[in-house]
């Protein structure tokens, strides 16, 4: 059993670069496009109303990468003046407090305040409002918003939710809330927040192959990973040209990857991480190659290796069962 990484430095560096690109990849599938269009509408609010947007997604479906891409895009070409830094977008990640003071502290810290704990709540809100105006903040992103919400239905908002509502009313800066599907409690529990957010809710779900259109979209996602994998030395594609029209190729492999990963973007990424290493060791991205690298932890509910041809019937049955489930 070899524990020491014996790869030449240049080979290791290439693998790291490819995996880094895969890690930050944002594929413009239909949910991402909907999120971008909805966000554009949100940002054209022009400060007339206190409005928000919610993106809910199961773990591993790319909301964090999308969040970072939004930040990068909005920060492009930002210039700073002697009077104040410009912060078009504020990102509050992984909140760790459900109280008003904790939220205010996180916002002040993100705004560059040197003493974010100083002052009472009203004083902190005054400073936040002042910073937001001076730094020309156009969007506030609160990631993992579900951490702020109660688990049982209630009409009484948490202190943090009350604070966010007051912040939205006062600053009129749009807020993008992001979290797991439990984040939708923000609109199901609280009518006042729902009225600000409900028209702009975007839900990400695991990918599906239940229709030709969804199968094609999943292939587009895999194609983005395959293009990065080609940098390791093995090119393959999930598309081909027939009479000048792009059509699916390797549909058998495509469906098996879906089964192997449960259509989850993080599982897809982890599978291609493994294939990067395998290709560098001389394997090919074929059924046999994927069979060698697939691990049960990538889809613990499956119970069999979907890339082994002896499991063809199990693969077909699994796809049929999934397609019969509502939402797939």
PDB file of C-alpha atoms in Angstrom:
ATOM      1  CA  UNK A   1       0.000   0.000   0.000  1.00  0.00           C
ATOM      2  CA  UNK A   2       1.646   3.202  -1.200  1.00  0.00           C
ATOM      3  CA  UNK A   3       0.862   6.187   1.013  1.00  0.00           C
ATOM      4  CA  UNK A   4       3.474   8.627  -0.289  1.00  0.00           C
ATOM      5  CA  UNK A   5       2.516  10.691  -3.345  1.00  0.00           C
ATOM      6  CA  UNK A   6       5.245   9.792  -5.821  1.00  0.00           C
ATOM      7  CA  UNK A   7       3.928  11.814  -8.745  1.00  0.00           C
ATOM      8  CA  UNK A   8       6.383  14.229 -10.376  1.00  0.00           C
ATOM      9  CA  UNK A   9       5.775  17.828  -9.234  1.00  0.00           C
ATOM     10  CA  UNK A  10       4.510  18.928 -12.648  1.00  0.00           C
ATOM     11  CA  UNK A  11       1.978  16.070 -12.770  1.00  0.00           C
ATOM     12  CA  UNK A  12       0.745  16.841  -9.272  1.00  0.00           C
ATOM     13  CA  UNK A  13       0.504  20.561 -10.100  1.00  0.00           C
ATOM     14  CA  UNK A  14      -1.554  19.810 -13.205  1.00  0.00           C
ATOM     15  CA  UNK A  15      -3.970  17.646 -11.204  1.00  0.00           C
ATOM     16  CA  UNK A  16      -4.350  20.386  -8.601  1.00  0.00           C
ATOM     17  CA  UNK A  17      -5.084  22.986 -11.286  1.00  0.00           C
ATOM     18  CA  UNK A  18      -7.671  20.797 -13.009  1.00  0.00           C
ATOM     19  CA  UNK A  19      -9.427  19.958  -9.743  1.00  0.00           C
ATOM     20  CA  UNK A  20      -9.389  23.603  -8.694  1.00  0.00           C
ATOM     21  CA  UNK A  21     -11.127  24.538 -11.944  1.00  0.00           C
ATOM     22  CA  UNK A  22     -13.668  21.761 -11.399  1.00  0.00           C
ATOM     23  CA  UNK A  23     -14.242  22.924  -7.834  1.00  0.00           C
ATOM     24  CA  UNK A  24     -15.203  26.454  -8.897  1.00  0.00           C
ATOM     25  CA  UNK A  25     -17.094  25.434 -12.029  1.00  0.00           C
ATOM     26  CA  UNK A  26     -20.494  27.040 -12.578  1.00  0.00           C
ATOM     27  CA  UNK A  27     -22.378  25.406 -15.444  1.00  0.00           C
ATOM     28  CA  UNK A  28     -25.176  27.525 -16.901  1.00  0.00           C
ATOM     29  CA  UNK A  29     -27.941  24.935 -16.573  1.00  0.00           C
ATOM     30  CA  UNK A  30     -31.578  26.016 -16.435  1.00  0.00           C
ATOM     31  CA  UNK A  31     -31.701  26.705 -12.671  1.00  0.00           C
ATOM     32  CA  UNK A  32     -28.543  28.814 -12.837  1.00  0.00           C
ATOM     33  CA  UNK A  33     -29.970  30.770 -15.762  1.00  0.00           C
ATOM     34  CA  UNK A  34     -33.205  31.325 -13.857  1.00  0.00           C
ATOM     35  CA  UNK A  35     -31.222  32.505 -10.827  1.00  0.00           C
ATOM     36  CA  UNK A  36     -29.203  34.948 -12.938  1.00  0.00           C
ATOM     37  CA  UNK A  37     -32.312  36.369 -14.612  1.00  0.00           C
ATOM     38  CA  UNK A  38     -34.097  36.720 -11.279  1.00  0.00           C
ATOM     39  CA  UNK A  39     -31.060  38.388  -9.724  1.00  0.00           C
ATOM     40  CA  UNK A  40     -30.877  40.883 -12.599  1.00  0.00           C
ATOM     41  CA  UNK A  41     -34.507  41.766 -11.948  1.00  0.00           C
ATOM     42  CA  UNK A  42     -33.786  42.123  -8.228  1.00  0.00           C
ATOM     43  CA  UNK A  43     -30.848  44.464  -8.848  1.00  0.00           C
ATOM     44  CA  UNK A  44     -33.034  46.703 -11.021  1.00  0.00           C
ATOM     45  CA  UNK A  45     -35.258  47.426  -8.043  1.00  0.00           C
ATOM     46  CA  UNK A  46     -33.761  50.967  -7.921  1.00  0.00           C
ATOM     47  CA  UNK A  47     -34.189  51.191  -4.167  1.00  0.00           C
ATOM     48  CA  UNK A  48     -37.933  51.776  -4.235  1.00  0.00           C
ATOM     49  CA  UNK A  49     -38.950  48.767  -2.137  1.00  0.00           C
ATOM     50  CA  UNK A  50     -37.425  46.443   0.424  1.00  0.00           C
ATOM     51  CA  UNK A  51     -37.136  43.281  -1.648  1.00  0.00           C
ATOM     52  CA  UNK A  52     -35.276  40.000  -1.491  1.00  0.00           C
ATOM     53  CA  UNK A  53     -34.624  36.763  -3.326  1.00  0.00           C
ATOM     54  CA  UNK A  54     -34.172  33.194  -2.155  1.00  0.00           C
ATOM     55  CA  UNK A  55     -32.138  30.393  -3.701  1.00  0.00           C
ATOM     56  CA  UNK A  56     -32.754  27.045  -2.035  1.00  0.00           C
ATOM     57  CA  UNK A  57     -30.816  23.924  -2.928  1.00  0.00           C
ATOM     58  CA  UNK A  58     -29.941  20.537  -1.474  1.00  0.00           C
ATOM     59  CA  UNK A  59     -26.329  20.164  -0.320  1.00  0.00           C
ATOM     60  CA  UNK A  60     -23.898  19.765  -3.182  1.00  0.00           C
ATOM     61  CA  UNK A  61     -25.889  21.471  -5.938  1.00  0.00           C
ATOM     62  CA  UNK A  62     -23.601  24.442  -6.456  1.00  0.00           C
ATOM     63  CA  UNK A  63     -25.251  27.363  -4.682  1.00  0.00           C
ATOM     64  CA  UNK A  64     -21.988  28.332  -2.963  1.00  0.00           C
ATOM     65  CA  UNK A  65     -20.097  28.389  -6.272  1.00  0.00           C
ATOM     66  CA  UNK A  66     -22.875  30.472  -7.783  1.00  0.00           C
ATOM     67  CA  UNK A  67     -22.674  32.809  -4.812  1.00  0.00           C
ATOM     68  CA  UNK A  68     -18.920  33.275  -5.292  1.00  0.00           C
ATOM     69  CA  UNK A  69     -19.412  33.817  -9.021  1.00  0.00           C
ATOM     70  CA  UNK A  70     -21.931  36.575  -8.276  1.00  0.00           C
ATOM     71  CA  UNK A  71     -19.432  38.250  -5.952  1.00  0.00           C
ATOM     72  CA  UNK A  72     -16.649  38.033  -8.545  1.00  0.00           C
ATOM     73  CA  UNK A  73     -18.892  39.440 -11.255  1.00  0.00           C
ATOM     74  CA  UNK A  74     -20.143  42.368  -9.185  1.00  0.00           C
ATOM     75  CA  UNK A  75     -16.638  43.234  -7.966  1.00  0.00           C
ATOM     76  CA  UNK A  76     -15.173  43.466 -11.464  1.00  0.00           C
ATOM     77  CA  UNK A  77     -13.815  46.907 -12.253  1.00  0.00           C
ATOM     78  CA  UNK A  78     -14.517  48.256  -8.768  1.00  0.00           C
ATOM     79  CA  UNK A  79     -12.519  51.373  -7.942  1.00  0.00           C
ATOM     80  CA  UNK A  80     -11.832  52.779  -4.497  1.00  0.00           C
ATOM     81  CA  UNK A  81     -11.790  56.424  -3.455  1.00  0.00           C
ATOM     82  CA  UNK A  82      -9.950  58.139  -0.580  1.00  0.00           C
ATOM     83  CA  UNK A  83     -13.305  58.624   1.124  1.00  0.00           C
ATOM     84  CA  UNK A  84     -14.442  54.988   1.176  1.00  0.00           C
ATOM     85  CA  UNK A  85     -13.889  51.538  -0.259  1.00  0.00           C
ATOM     86  CA  UNK A  86     -16.502  50.437  -2.759  1.00  0.00           C
ATOM     87  CA  UNK A  87     -18.291  47.192  -1.912  1.00  0.00           C
ATOM     88  CA  UNK A  88     -20.969  46.454  -4.510  1.00  0.00           C
ATOM     89  CA  UNK A  89     -21.818  43.201  -2.756  1.00  0.00           C
ATOM     90  CA  UNK A  90     -21.627  42.004   0.836  1.00  0.00           C
ATOM     91  CA  UNK A  91     -21.350  38.275   1.495  1.00  0.00           C
ATOM     92  CA  UNK A  92     -22.189  36.841   4.906  1.00  0.00           C
ATOM     93  CA  UNK A  93     -21.187  33.163   4.916  1.00  0.00           C
ATOM     94  CA  UNK A  94     -22.041  30.348   7.323  1.00  0.00           C
ATOM     95  CA  UNK A  95     -23.774  32.460   9.957  1.00  0.00           C
ATOM     96  CA  UNK A  96     -23.116  31.262  13.468  1.00  0.00           C
ATOM     97  CA  UNK A  97     -25.583  33.301  15.459  1.00  0.00           C
ATOM     98  CA  UNK A  98     -29.358  33.623  15.425  1.00  0.00           C
ATOM     99  CA  UNK A  99     -29.422  36.828  17.480  1.00  0.00           C
ATOM    100  CA  UNK A 100     -29.644  40.383  16.215  1.00  0.00           C
ATOM    101  CA  UNK A 101     -26.300  41.417  17.670  1.00  0.00           C
ATOM    102  CA  UNK A 102     -24.591  38.498  15.982  1.00  0.00           C
ATOM    103  CA  UNK A 103     -25.991  39.433  12.584  1.00  0.00           C
ATOM    104  CA  UNK A 104     -25.091  43.095  13.067  1.00  0.00           C
ATOM    105  CA  UNK A 105     -21.564  42.076  14.054  1.00  0.00           C
ATOM    106  CA  UNK A 106     -21.151  39.982  10.904  1.00  0.00           C
ATOM    107  CA  UNK A 107     -22.391  42.802   8.688  1.00  0.00           C
ATOM    108  CA  UNK A 108     -20.154  45.406  10.311  1.00  0.00           C
ATOM    109  CA  UNK A 109     -17.182  43.095   9.981  1.00  0.00           C
ATOM    110  CA  UNK A 110     -17.937  42.559   6.286  1.00  0.00           C
ATOM    111  CA  UNK A 111     -18.167  46.331   5.861  1.00  0.00           C
ATOM    112  CA  UNK A 112     -14.690  46.787   7.316  1.00  0.00           C
ATOM    113  CA  UNK A 113     -15.698  48.222  10.687  1.00  0.00           C
ATOM    114  CA  UNK A 114     -12.737  48.065  13.080  1.00  0.00           C
ATOM    115  CA  UNK A 115     -14.920  47.645  16.186  1.00  0.00           C
ATOM    116  CA  UNK A 116     -17.915  45.581  15.048  1.00  0.00           C
ATOM    117  CA  UNK A 117     -18.948  44.728  18.628  1.00  0.00           C
ATOM    118  CA  UNK A 118     -19.063  48.350  19.747  1.00  0.00           C
ATOM    119  CA  UNK A 119     -22.382  50.021  20.537  1.00  0.00           C
ATOM    120  CA  UNK A 120     -25.949  48.908  21.074  1.00  0.00           C
ATOM    121  CA  UNK A 121     -28.084  47.463  18.309  1.00  0.00           C
ATOM    122  CA  UNK A 122     -29.523  50.800  17.144  1.00  0.00           C
ATOM    123  CA  UNK A 123     -26.043  52.330  16.982  1.00  0.00           C
ATOM    124  CA  UNK A 124     -24.786  49.349  14.988  1.00  0.00           C
ATOM    125  CA  UNK A 125     -27.691  49.685  12.576  1.00  0.00           C
ATOM    126  CA  UNK A 126     -26.854  53.370  12.107  1.00  0.00           C
ATOM    127  CA  UNK A 127     -23.248  52.477  11.281  1.00  0.00           C
ATOM    128  CA  UNK A 128     -24.332  49.707   8.913  1.00  0.00           C
ATOM    129  CA  UNK A 129     -26.672  52.080   7.089  1.00  0.00           C
ATOM    130  CA  UNK A 130     -23.914  54.703   6.834  1.00  0.00           C
ATOM    131  CA  UNK A 131     -21.349  52.197   5.536  1.00  0.00           C
ATOM    132  CA  UNK A 132     -23.807  50.827   2.983  1.00  0.00           C
ATOM    133  CA  UNK A 133     -24.445  54.306   1.583  1.00  0.00           C
ATOM    134  CA  UNK A 134     -20.767  55.327   1.543  1.00  0.00           C
ATOM    135  CA  UNK A 135     -19.592  52.042   0.042  1.00  0.00           C
ATOM    136  CA  UNK A 136     -22.433  51.956  -2.491  1.00  0.00           C
ATOM    137  CA  UNK A 137     -23.562  48.455  -1.567  1.00  0.00           C
ATOM    138  CA  UNK A 138     -25.952  47.110  -4.203  1.00  0.00           C
ATOM    139  CA  UNK A 139     -26.586  43.604  -2.852  1.00  0.00           C
ATOM    140  CA  UNK A 140     -26.340  41.747   0.446  1.00  0.00           C
ATOM    141  CA  UNK A 141     -25.969  37.956   0.287  1.00  0.00           C
ATOM    142  CA  UNK A 142     -26.803  35.886   3.361  1.00  0.00           C
ATOM    143  CA  UNK A 143     -25.647  32.299   2.834  1.00  0.00           C
ATOM    144  CA  UNK A 144     -26.875  29.373   4.946  1.00  0.00           C
ATOM    145  CA  UNK A 145     -29.914  31.381   6.037  1.00  0.00           C
ATOM    146  CA  UNK A 146     -31.566  28.174   7.284  1.00  0.00           C
ATOM    147  CA  UNK A 147     -29.193  28.325  10.277  1.00  0.00           C
ATOM    148  CA  UNK A 148     -31.126  31.395  11.455  1.00  0.00           C
ATOM    149  CA  UNK A 149     -34.562  29.809  11.294  1.00  0.00           C
ATOM    150  CA  UNK A 150     -36.548  27.720  13.767  1.00  0.00           C
ATOM    151  CA  UNK A 151     -37.298  24.126  12.859  1.00  0.00           C
ATOM    152  CA  UNK A 152     -40.972  24.303  13.836  1.00  0.00           C
ATOM    153  CA  UNK A 153     -43.675  26.491  12.334  1.00  0.00           C
ATOM    154  CA  UNK A 154     -44.074  29.811  14.103  1.00  0.00           C
ATOM    155  CA  UNK A 155     -45.182  33.319  13.244  1.00  0.00           C
ATOM    156  CA  UNK A 156     -42.768  34.831  15.769  1.00  0.00           C
ATOM    157  CA  UNK A 157     -39.571  35.792  13.938  1.00  0.00           C
ATOM    158  CA  UNK A 158     -36.178  35.073  15.422  1.00  0.00           C
ATOM    159  CA  UNK A 159     -34.182  38.105  16.491  1.00  0.00           C
ATOM    160  CA  UNK A 160     -31.999  37.771  13.398  1.00  0.00           C
ATOM    161  CA  UNK A 161     -35.003  37.667  11.072  1.00  0.00           C
ATOM    162  CA  UNK A 162     -36.452  40.762  12.759  1.00  0.00           C
ATOM    163  CA  UNK A 163     -33.126  42.508  12.321  1.00  0.00           C
ATOM    164  CA  UNK A 164     -32.932  41.578   8.633  1.00  0.00           C
ATOM    165  CA  UNK A 165     -36.459  42.855   8.043  1.00  0.00           C
ATOM    166  CA  UNK A 166     -35.564  46.171   9.695  1.00  0.00           C
ATOM    167  CA  UNK A 167     -32.333  46.339   7.708  1.00  0.00           C
ATOM    168  CA  UNK A 168     -34.184  45.797   4.419  1.00  0.00           C
ATOM    169  CA  UNK A 169     -36.783  48.437   5.303  1.00  0.00           C
ATOM    170  CA  UNK A 170     -34.154  50.976   6.267  1.00  0.00           C
ATOM    171  CA  UNK A 171     -31.520  50.560   3.555  1.00  0.00           C
ATOM    172  CA  UNK A 172     -33.695  49.328   0.650  1.00  0.00           C
ATOM    173  CA  UNK A 173     -30.666  47.265  -0.459  1.00  0.00           C
ATOM    174  CA  UNK A 174     -31.812  43.963  -2.031  1.00  0.00           C
ATOM    175  CA  UNK A 175     -30.948  40.831  -0.066  1.00  0.00           C
ATOM    176  CA  UNK A 176     -30.202  37.456  -1.635  1.00  0.00           C
ATOM    177  CA  UNK A 177     -30.867  34.644   0.830  1.00  0.00           C
ATOM    178  CA  UNK A 178     -29.302  31.259   0.122  1.00  0.00           C
ATOM    179  CA  UNK A 179     -29.630  27.947   1.901  1.00  0.00           C
ATOM    180  CA  UNK A 180     -30.875  24.390   1.796  1.00  0.00           C
ATOM    181  CA  UNK A 181     -34.529  23.691   1.073  1.00  0.00           C
ATOM    182  CA  UNK A 182     -35.134  24.317   4.794  1.00  0.00           C
ATOM    183  CA  UNK A 183     -34.374  27.967   4.013  1.00  0.00           C
ATOM    184  CA  UNK A 184     -37.856  28.195   2.525  1.00  0.00           C
ATOM    185  CA  UNK A 185     -39.122  28.372   6.102  1.00  0.00           C
ATOM    186  CA  UNK A 186     -38.216  32.052   5.771  1.00  0.00           C
ATOM    187  CA  UNK A 187     -41.258  32.538   3.540  1.00  0.00           C
ATOM    188  CA  UNK A 188     -43.518  29.794   4.898  1.00  0.00           C
ATOM    189  CA  UNK A 189     -43.217  30.962   8.530  1.00  0.00           C
ATOM    190  CA  UNK A 190     -43.109  34.731   8.107  1.00  0.00           C
ATOM    191  CA  UNK A 191     -45.691  36.510   5.954  1.00  0.00           C
ATOM    192  CA  UNK A 192     -43.877  39.843   6.048  1.00  0.00           C
ATOM    193  CA  UNK A 193     -40.704  38.276   4.657  1.00  0.00           C
ATOM    194  CA  UNK A 194     -42.714  36.217   2.173  1.00  0.00           C
ATOM    195  CA  UNK A 195     -44.243  39.334   0.632  1.00  0.00           C
ATOM    196  CA  UNK A 196     -40.739  40.663  -0.030  1.00  0.00           C
ATOM    197  CA  UNK A 197     -39.279  37.406  -1.373  1.00  0.00           C
ATOM    198  CA  UNK A 198     -41.867  34.966  -2.752  1.00  0.00           C
ATOM    199  CA  UNK A 199     -41.948  36.313  -6.347  1.00  0.00           C
ATOM    200  CA  UNK A 200     -38.200  35.635  -6.545  1.00  0.00           C
ATOM    201  CA  UNK A 201     -37.661  32.100  -5.251  1.00  0.00           C
ATOM    202  CA  UNK A 202     -35.360  29.828  -7.265  1.00  0.00           C
ATOM    203  CA  UNK A 203     -35.099  26.159  -6.341  1.00  0.00           C
ATOM    204  CA  UNK A 204     -32.148  23.994  -7.308  1.00  0.00           C
ATOM    205  CA  UNK A 205     -32.740  20.240  -7.222  1.00  0.00           C
ATOM    206  CA  UNK A 206     -30.574  17.272  -8.078  1.00  0.00           C
ATOM    207  CA  UNK A 207     -30.395  16.785 -11.825  1.00  0.00           C
ATOM    208  CA  UNK A 208     -32.852  14.506 -13.563  1.00  0.00           C
ATOM    209  CA  UNK A 209     -32.868  12.417 -16.734  1.00  0.00           C
ATOM    210  CA  UNK A 210     -36.614  11.767 -16.781  1.00  0.00           C
ATOM    211  CA  UNK A 211     -37.123  13.566 -20.100  1.00  0.00           C
ATOM    212  CA  UNK A 212     -34.947  13.993 -23.206  1.00  0.00           C
ATOM    213  CA  UNK A 213     -34.534  17.670 -22.321  1.00  0.00           C
ATOM    214  CA  UNK A 214     -33.319  16.907 -18.806  1.00  0.00           C
ATOM    215  CA  UNK A 215     -31.007  14.180 -20.065  1.00  0.00           C
ATOM    216  CA  UNK A 216     -29.514  16.658 -22.534  1.00  0.00           C
ATOM    217  CA  UNK A 217     -29.030  19.234 -19.779  1.00  0.00           C
ATOM    218  CA  UNK A 218     -27.270  16.690 -17.557  1.00  0.00           C
ATOM    219  CA  UNK A 219     -24.999  15.867 -20.500  1.00  0.00           C
ATOM    220  CA  UNK A 220     -24.130  19.557 -20.810  1.00  0.00           C
ATOM    221  CA  UNK A 221     -23.093  19.604 -17.160  1.00  0.00           C
ATOM    222  CA  UNK A 222     -20.905  16.520 -17.602  1.00  0.00           C
ATOM    223  CA  UNK A 223     -19.421  17.981 -20.783  1.00  0.00           C
ATOM    224  CA  UNK A 224     -18.037  20.918 -18.805  1.00  0.00           C
ATOM    225  CA  UNK A 225     -16.209  18.482 -16.511  1.00  0.00           C
ATOM    226  CA  UNK A 226     -15.072  16.357 -19.461  1.00  0.00           C
ATOM    227  CA  UNK A 227     -13.507  19.406 -21.106  1.00  0.00           C
ATOM    228  CA  UNK A 228     -11.461  20.083 -17.978  1.00  0.00           C
ATOM    229  CA  UNK A 229     -10.541  16.400 -17.691  1.00  0.00           C
ATOM    230  CA  UNK A 230      -9.077  16.539 -21.204  1.00  0.00           C
ATOM    231  CA  UNK A 231      -6.252  18.658 -19.788  1.00  0.00           C
ATOM    232  CA  UNK A 232      -5.052  15.511 -18.002  1.00  0.00           C
ATOM    233  CA  UNK A 233      -4.482  13.848 -21.375  1.00  0.00           C
ATOM    234  CA  UNK A 234      -7.697  12.005 -22.288  1.00  0.00           C
ATOM    235  CA  UNK A 235     -10.366  13.678 -24.400  1.00  0.00           C
ATOM    236  CA  UNK A 236     -13.930  12.426 -24.583  1.00  0.00           C
ATOM    237  CA  UNK A 237     -17.304  14.018 -25.132  1.00  0.00           C
ATOM    238  CA  UNK A 238     -20.948  13.419 -24.367  1.00  0.00           C
ATOM    239  CA  UNK A 239     -21.928  14.970 -27.706  1.00  0.00           C
ATOM    240  CA  UNK A 240     -21.347  14.329 -31.383  1.00  0.00           C
ATOM    241  CA  UNK A 241     -22.387  15.948 -34.652  1.00  0.00           C
ATOM    242  CA  UNK A 242     -24.914  14.257 -36.904  1.00  0.00           C
ATOM    243  CA  UNK A 243     -25.753  16.140 -40.098  1.00  0.00           C
ATOM    244  CA  UNK A 244     -24.482  19.302 -38.472  1.00  0.00           C
ATOM    245  CA  UNK A 245     -26.652  18.862 -35.374  1.00  0.00           C
ATOM    246  CA  UNK A 246     -25.221  18.267 -31.900  1.00  0.00           C
ATOM    247  CA  UNK A 247     -26.722  15.102 -30.405  1.00  0.00           C
ATOM    248  CA  UNK A 248     -25.983  12.951 -27.387  1.00  0.00           C
ATOM    249  CA  UNK A 249     -23.093  10.515 -27.456  1.00  0.00           C
ATOM    250  CA  UNK A 250     -22.192   7.829 -24.907  1.00  0.00           C
ATOM    251  CA  UNK A 251     -25.744   7.823 -23.570  1.00  0.00           C
ATOM    252  CA  UNK A 252     -25.056   4.557 -21.767  1.00  0.00           C
ATOM    253  CA  UNK A 253     -22.161   6.103 -19.816  1.00  0.00           C
ATOM    254  CA  UNK A 254     -24.166   9.270 -19.255  1.00  0.00           C
ATOM    255  CA  UNK A 255     -27.014   7.399 -17.572  1.00  0.00           C
ATOM    256  CA  UNK A 256     -24.645   5.350 -15.445  1.00  0.00           C
ATOM    257  CA  UNK A 257     -22.932   8.495 -14.193  1.00  0.00           C
ATOM    258  CA  UNK A 258     -26.345   9.825 -13.254  1.00  0.00           C
ATOM    259  CA  UNK A 259     -27.079   6.679 -11.255  1.00  0.00           C
ATOM    260  CA  UNK A 260     -23.610   6.714  -9.692  1.00  0.00           C
ATOM    261  CA  UNK A 261     -23.945  10.295  -8.477  1.00  0.00           C
ATOM    262  CA  UNK A 262     -27.698  10.557  -7.841  1.00  0.00           C
ATOM    263  CA  UNK A 263     -27.611  13.573 -10.141  1.00  0.00           C
ATOM    264  CA  UNK A 264     -25.826  15.585  -7.454  1.00  0.00           C
ATOM    265  CA  UNK A 265     -23.287  18.121  -8.675  1.00  0.00           C
ATOM    266  CA  UNK A 266     -20.844  17.552  -5.807  1.00  0.00           C
ATOM    267  CA  UNK A 267     -20.898  13.807  -6.427  1.00  0.00           C
ATOM    268  CA  UNK A 268     -20.255  14.442 -10.125  1.00  0.00           C
ATOM    269  CA  UNK A 269     -17.304  16.626  -9.225  1.00  0.00           C
ATOM    270  CA  UNK A 270     -15.898  14.020  -6.830  1.00  0.00           C
ATOM    271  CA  UNK A 271     -16.218  11.344  -9.512  1.00  0.00           C
ATOM    272  CA  UNK A 272     -14.281  13.470 -11.994  1.00  0.00           C
ATOM    273  CA  UNK A 273     -11.678  14.267  -9.330  1.00  0.00           C
ATOM    274  CA  UNK A 274     -11.026  10.529  -9.144  1.00  0.00           C
ATOM    275  CA  UNK A 275     -10.895  10.271 -12.912  1.00  0.00           C
ATOM    276  CA  UNK A 276      -8.240  12.998 -13.103  1.00  0.00           C
ATOM    277  CA  UNK A 277      -5.967  10.858 -10.930  1.00  0.00           C
ATOM    278  CA  UNK A 278      -6.882   7.704 -12.843  1.00  0.00           C
ATOM    279  CA  UNK A 279      -6.115   9.276 -16.224  1.00  0.00           C
ATOM    280  CA  UNK A 280      -2.738  10.430 -14.971  1.00  0.00           C
ATOM    281  CA  UNK A 281      -2.072   6.809 -14.019  1.00  0.00           C
ATOM    282  CA  UNK A 282      -2.893   5.584 -17.511  1.00  0.00           C
ATOM    283  CA  UNK A 283      -6.582   4.708 -17.246  1.00  0.00           C
ATOM    284  CA  UNK A 284      -9.220   5.930 -19.687  1.00  0.00           C
ATOM    285  CA  UNK A 285     -12.627   7.536 -19.016  1.00  0.00           C
ATOM    286  CA  UNK A 286     -14.549   4.471 -20.168  1.00  0.00           C
ATOM    287  CA  UNK A 287     -17.081   2.266 -18.415  1.00  0.00           C
ATOM    288  CA  UNK A 288     -14.232   0.159 -17.103  1.00  0.00           C
ATOM    289  CA  UNK A 289     -12.299   3.222 -16.002  1.00  0.00           C
ATOM    290  CA  UNK A 290     -15.260   4.641 -14.094  1.00  0.00           C
ATOM    291  CA  UNK A 291     -16.000   1.214 -12.596  1.00  0.00           C
ATOM    292  CA  UNK A 292     -12.486   1.174 -11.150  1.00  0.00           C
ATOM    293  CA  UNK A 293     -12.774   4.554  -9.442  1.00  0.00           C
ATOM    294  CA  UNK A 294     -16.405   4.587  -8.297  1.00  0.00           C
ATOM    295  CA  UNK A 295     -16.885   4.300  -4.529  1.00  0.00           C
ATOM    296  CA  UNK A 296     -20.097   3.403  -2.657  1.00  0.00           C
ATOM    297  CA  UNK A 297     -19.815   6.609  -0.604  1.00  0.00           C
ATOM    298  CA  UNK A 298     -20.629   8.560  -3.780  1.00  0.00           C
ATOM    299  CA  UNK A 299     -24.192   7.233  -3.562  1.00  0.00           C
ATOM    300  CA  UNK A 300     -24.661   5.293  -0.348  1.00  0.00           C
ATOM    301  CA  UNK A 301     -28.265   4.311  -1.141  1.00  0.00           C
ATOM    302  CA  UNK A 302     -27.337   2.550  -4.362  1.00  0.00           C
ATOM    303  CA  UNK A 303     -25.769  -0.705  -3.181  1.00  0.00           C
ATOM    304  CA  UNK A 304     -24.057  -1.683  -6.453  1.00  0.00           C
ATOM    305  CA  UNK A 305     -21.438  -0.388  -8.897  1.00  0.00           C
ATOM    306  CA  UNK A 306     -23.427   1.092 -11.811  1.00  0.00           C
ATOM    307  CA  UNK A 307     -20.468   1.006 -14.198  1.00  0.00           C
ATOM    308  CA  UNK A 308     -20.143  -2.782 -14.163  1.00  0.00           C
ATOM    309  CA  UNK A 309     -21.983  -4.256 -17.144  1.00  0.00           C
ATOM    310  CA  UNK A 310     -23.224  -7.179 -15.068  1.00  0.00           C
ATOM    311  CA  UNK A 311     -25.386  -4.619 -13.244  1.00  0.00           C
ATOM    312  CA  UNK A 312     -27.195  -3.446 -16.400  1.00  0.00           C
ATOM    313  CA  UNK A 313     -30.619  -4.556 -15.159  1.00  0.00           C
ATOM    314  CA  UNK A 314     -30.080  -2.896 -11.781  1.00  0.00           C
ATOM    315  CA  UNK A 315     -29.126   0.349 -13.511  1.00  0.00           C
ATOM    316  CA  UNK A 316     -32.229   0.271 -15.717  1.00  0.00           C
ATOM    317  CA  UNK A 317     -34.496  -0.521 -12.761  1.00  0.00           C
ATOM    318  CA  UNK A 318     -32.946   2.234 -10.659  1.00  0.00           C
ATOM    319  CA  UNK A 319     -33.486   4.817 -13.411  1.00  0.00           C
ATOM    320  CA  UNK A 320     -37.087   3.686 -13.845  1.00  0.00           C
ATOM    321  CA  UNK A 321     -37.745   3.965 -10.114  1.00  0.00           C
ATOM    322  CA  UNK A 322     -36.213   7.444  -9.915  1.00  0.00           C
ATOM    323  CA  UNK A 323     -38.135   8.701 -12.932  1.00  0.00           C
ATOM    324  CA  UNK A 324     -41.363   7.563 -11.309  1.00  0.00           C
ATOM    325  CA  UNK A 325     -40.684   9.700  -8.248  1.00  0.00           C
ATOM    326  CA  UNK A 326     -42.268  13.138  -8.286  1.00  0.00           C
ATOM    327  CA  UNK A 327     -39.704  15.864  -8.866  1.00  0.00           C
ATOM    328  CA  UNK A 328     -37.414  13.777 -11.060  1.00  0.00           C
TER     329      UNK A 328
END
